[in-house]
Amino acid sequence: MTDRPLTLMAVHAHPDDEATGTGGVLARYAAEGIRTVLVTCTDGGCGDGPGGVKPGEPGHDPAAVALLRRQELKESCEVLGVSDLEMLDYADSGMTGWPSNDAPGSFWQTPVAEGAARLAELMRHYRPDVVVTYDENGFYGHPDHIQAHRITMAALELTALTPKVYWTTAPRSMMQRFGEVMREFHEDMPEPDPAEAAALAEIGLPDDEITTWVDTTAYSDQKFDALAAHASQGENIFFLRMGKRRFGELMGMETFVRVQDPTGAVTPENDLFAGLR
């Protein structure tokens, strides 16, 4: 037996990612006395600058954006009760196809072995019982999300640890509902072209392939407030437009695919720590 607390480690790409996909579980498990560790891999410097100025436009200063987003991330962590924040501080690579993808020092250009070695050290320090990150496609293809997946899985191989490992996902049924709500709040939103529609249809998984459904409805207000802490990126955070009630209805359930489990807990499960307590 050990008095070491159960520990959840979430590995995310950018400031604000922690709130979107895992804000509910971070808040819930913190409230249940579980140690919650957030690893954020990039500095978020490709986010919006003051007034919504975009990367590459006059007035966009990646260093200043990164500094502001660091503070916003700390505020989000306070809202969610995150016990430990670790920042790898790689340069944000930007969206797929942006010139920043190829910039020296960007997360996308960082050798997986280098990032994995740094993350493995954090894993050895915190000894997580549960690790959460993205799937092989970074959920929707973002380079930094894919890289976060790669270094997480490589880091696990470097350690002797055997945590439960999960990838974030979304049920296709929810993605369909999400599309309907987006149109409700964007009446002038054009219909996606067939290629975009096909790509959107492939995001997430069929409901019966999801192993883990965690009800975080009771913490949806915290999740909303954590997203709101990233005020500089408000233009890009659609969820803030729907208000807390609608947000809780749509975002109260967080879903995952379990890819490693030493406990043999039966699936589908409703707790990332099933089999551990």
XYZ file of C-alpha atoms in Angstrom:
277
model
C 0.000 0.000 0.000
C 1.053 3.590 -0.584
C -0.190 6.983 0.505
C 0.718 8.443 -2.873
C -2.436 10.079 -4.292
C -4.028 8.746 -7.438
C -2.780 10.928 -10.285
C -4.191 11.979 -13.646
C -1.831 13.427 -16.269
C -3.314 15.166 -19.308
C -0.949 15.998 -22.175
C -2.229 18.808 -24.397
C -0.829 20.870 -27.241
C -1.852 24.477 -26.542
C -3.218 26.709 -23.806
C -7.052 26.285 -23.885
C -6.946 22.668 -25.139
C -7.077 21.499 -21.537
C -10.522 23.019 -21.083
C -12.176 21.919 -24.310
C -11.679 18.158 -24.154
C -10.738 17.463 -20.555
C -11.932 20.420 -18.494
C -14.688 18.295 -17.000
C -12.494 15.399 -15.903
C -9.792 17.716 -14.584
C -12.356 19.550 -12.455
C -14.186 16.392 -11.366
C -11.136 14.423 -10.340
C -9.560 17.405 -8.589
C -12.760 17.706 -6.551
C -12.502 13.998 -5.714
C -9.013 14.476 -4.272
C -7.072 13.098 -7.211
C -3.863 14.846 -8.209
C -4.302 16.449 -11.613
C -1.233 17.212 -13.712
C -1.471 19.195 -16.937
C 1.372 19.153 -19.447
C 1.025 21.831 -22.143
C 3.465 21.275 -24.981
C 3.501 24.618 -26.831
C 3.487 28.295 -25.952
C 0.373 29.111 -27.994
C 2.206 31.853 -29.887
C 0.202 31.230 -33.079
C -2.997 32.263 -31.359
C -4.779 35.560 -31.881
C -3.111 38.756 -30.754
C -4.864 41.818 -29.272
C -7.952 42.773 -31.226
C -8.021 39.394 -32.948
C -4.954 40.062 -35.094
C -3.866 36.819 -36.759
C -0.395 35.313 -37.127
C 1.455 36.924 -40.015
C -0.618 40.089 -39.884
C 0.871 43.438 -38.832
C 0.877 43.769 -35.071
C 1.005 40.061 -34.267
C 3.833 39.408 -31.815
C 4.136 35.663 -31.081
C 6.229 36.280 -27.951
C 3.658 38.682 -26.511
C 0.811 36.317 -27.423
C 2.623 33.434 -25.726
C 3.166 35.481 -22.560
C -0.507 36.418 -22.357
C -1.640 32.865 -23.038
C 0.628 31.540 -20.287
C -1.198 33.742 -17.796
C -4.575 32.696 -19.159
C -3.549 29.044 -18.848
C -2.657 29.558 -15.207
C -6.073 31.144 -14.612
C -7.777 28.206 -16.324
C -5.852 25.776 -14.128
C -6.990 27.640 -11.018
C -10.612 27.355 -12.151
C -10.255 23.622 -12.802
C -8.316 22.925 -9.618
C -5.317 21.569 -11.520
C -2.668 20.748 -8.941
C 0.412 20.839 -11.188
C 1.035 22.676 -14.471
C 4.070 21.799 -16.569
C 4.886 23.681 -19.781
C 7.290 22.267 -22.342
C 7.247 25.672 -24.108
C 7.853 24.525 -27.664
C 6.928 27.110 -30.288
C 3.355 26.770 -31.511
C 3.389 25.214 -35.003
C 0.107 26.759 -36.160
C -2.573 25.102 -38.245
C -1.852 22.567 -40.969
C -0.082 24.186 -43.913
C 0.991 27.360 -42.122
C 4.622 28.467 -42.658
C 5.115 28.125 -38.901
C 4.884 24.349 -39.341
C 8.411 24.446 -40.751
C 9.914 26.981 -38.363
C 13.010 25.781 -36.477
C 12.093 25.170 -32.862
C 8.425 24.598 -33.587
C 6.856 21.632 -31.853
C 6.124 19.983 -35.203
C 9.821 20.161 -36.121
C 11.012 18.864 -32.755
C 12.315 15.282 -32.879
C 9.835 12.972 -31.177
C 12.664 11.423 -29.157
C 13.555 14.824 -27.673
C 10.020 15.676 -26.622
C 9.420 12.152 -25.366
C 12.529 12.229 -23.172
C 11.369 15.438 -21.492
C 7.856 14.106 -20.983
C 9.176 10.785 -19.670
C 11.008 12.670 -16.935
C 7.741 14.284 -15.884
C 6.012 10.907 -15.919
C 8.706 9.420 -13.697
C 8.314 12.357 -11.311
C 4.505 12.340 -11.073
C 3.955 8.590 -11.676
C 0.465 9.016 -13.182
C -2.118 6.289 -12.781
C -4.022 7.639 -15.792
C -2.627 9.427 -18.859
C -4.841 11.245 -21.347
C -3.814 12.656 -24.727
C -5.009 12.724 -28.363
C -5.293 9.929 -30.908
C -2.908 9.423 -33.848
C -4.669 12.142 -35.858
C -4.726 14.638 -33.010
C -8.532 14.344 -33.080
C -8.832 16.644 -36.105
C -5.399 16.701 -37.720
C -3.682 19.635 -36.019
C 0.122 19.157 -36.251
C 0.750 19.978 -32.602
C -1.993 17.606 -31.436
C -0.469 14.825 -33.521
C 2.955 15.596 -32.075
C 1.567 15.574 -28.530
C 0.181 12.102 -29.221
C 3.514 10.939 -30.587
C 5.636 12.149 -27.703
C 3.179 10.822 -25.131
C 3.148 7.307 -26.527
C 6.935 7.376 -26.973
C 7.432 8.667 -23.433
C 5.361 5.826 -22.026
C 7.667 3.370 -23.776
C 10.678 5.027 -22.133
C 9.315 4.512 -18.629
C 8.562 1.400 -16.646
C 5.146 2.811 -15.755
C 1.905 1.070 -16.680
C -0.878 3.633 -16.318
C -4.273 3.427 -17.887
C -3.967 5.378 -21.167
C -6.788 7.171 -22.935
C -7.218 9.151 -26.121
C -9.821 11.901 -26.249
C -12.599 11.462 -28.763
C -16.218 12.394 -29.437
C -19.198 10.237 -30.334
C -20.428 10.783 -33.890
C -23.907 11.391 -32.486
C -22.554 14.352 -30.524
C -20.626 15.687 -33.502
C -23.877 15.744 -35.455
C -25.577 17.625 -32.638
C -22.621 19.985 -32.419
C -23.033 20.837 -36.111
C -26.708 21.604 -35.544
C -25.916 23.914 -32.629
C -23.226 25.723 -34.616
C -25.801 26.484 -37.300
C -28.197 27.684 -34.641
C -25.662 30.267 -33.476
C -24.363 31.024 -36.987
C -27.422 31.418 -39.158
C -25.288 32.730 -42.020
C -22.818 29.841 -41.846
C -22.433 28.418 -45.359
C -22.940 24.761 -46.093
C -19.576 22.949 -46.088
C -18.380 21.691 -49.447
C -18.569 17.893 -49.933
C -14.890 17.369 -49.079
C -15.217 19.331 -45.822
C -18.452 17.536 -44.962
C -16.790 14.159 -45.525
C -13.827 15.156 -43.334
C -16.130 16.344 -40.547
C -18.067 13.089 -40.731
C -14.859 11.196 -39.921
C -14.108 13.158 -36.752
C -14.760 11.192 -33.583
C -15.960 7.601 -33.438
C -19.188 5.645 -33.709
C -20.806 5.630 -30.290
C -20.318 1.885 -29.801
C -16.536 2.189 -30.245
C -16.133 4.608 -27.333
C -14.936 2.798 -24.231
C -15.316 5.489 -21.591
C -18.128 7.948 -20.924
C -17.447 10.280 -17.994
C -20.344 12.421 -16.794
C -18.905 15.813 -15.855
C -22.173 17.752 -16.028
C -21.794 18.884 -12.421
C -18.530 20.594 -13.422
C -19.650 22.132 -16.705
C -19.741 25.643 -15.215
C -16.083 25.274 -14.219
C -15.277 23.983 -17.687
C -17.040 26.991 -19.235
C -15.213 29.403 -16.918
C -11.881 27.736 -17.756
C -12.525 28.336 -21.438
C -13.551 31.914 -20.665
C -10.203 32.423 -18.926
C -8.645 32.207 -22.402
C -10.228 35.533 -23.263
C -7.645 36.502 -25.887
C -8.820 33.572 -28.008
C -12.528 34.227 -27.482
C -13.130 34.765 -31.195
C -12.043 31.166 -31.816
C -13.862 29.579 -28.871
C -17.331 28.966 -30.270
C -18.600 27.351 -27.082
C -18.568 30.631 -25.175
C -21.349 31.981 -27.380
C -23.959 29.483 -26.248
C -24.038 30.358 -22.532
C -23.540 28.050 -19.587
C -26.842 26.179 -19.757
C -26.552 25.140 -23.387
C -22.843 24.510 -22.925
C -23.523 22.093 -20.086
C -26.141 20.251 -22.161
C -23.760 19.787 -25.072
C -20.408 19.411 -23.299
C -21.250 17.709 -20.000
C -20.185 14.232 -21.128
C -16.482 13.674 -21.899
C -15.580 10.600 -23.890
C -12.421 8.588 -24.429
C -10.959 5.485 -25.991
C -8.978 3.341 -23.588
C -5.822 2.050 -25.272
C -3.869 0.659 -22.315
C -5.217 -0.799 -19.101
C -3.438 -2.950 -16.529
C -6.598 -3.295 -14.408
C -8.853 -5.196 -16.797
C -11.807 -2.973 -15.922
C -14.917 -3.829 -17.920
C -15.910 -1.503 -20.750
C -17.847 0.590 -21.377
C -16.808 2.370 -18.210
C -17.852 5.666 -16.656
C -14.693 6.466 -14.702
C -11.101 6.912 -15.904
C -10.021 5.387 -12.580
C -12.210 2.280 -12.838
C -10.227 -0.622 -11.465
C -7.907 1.683 -9.517
C -10.174 2.561 -6.584
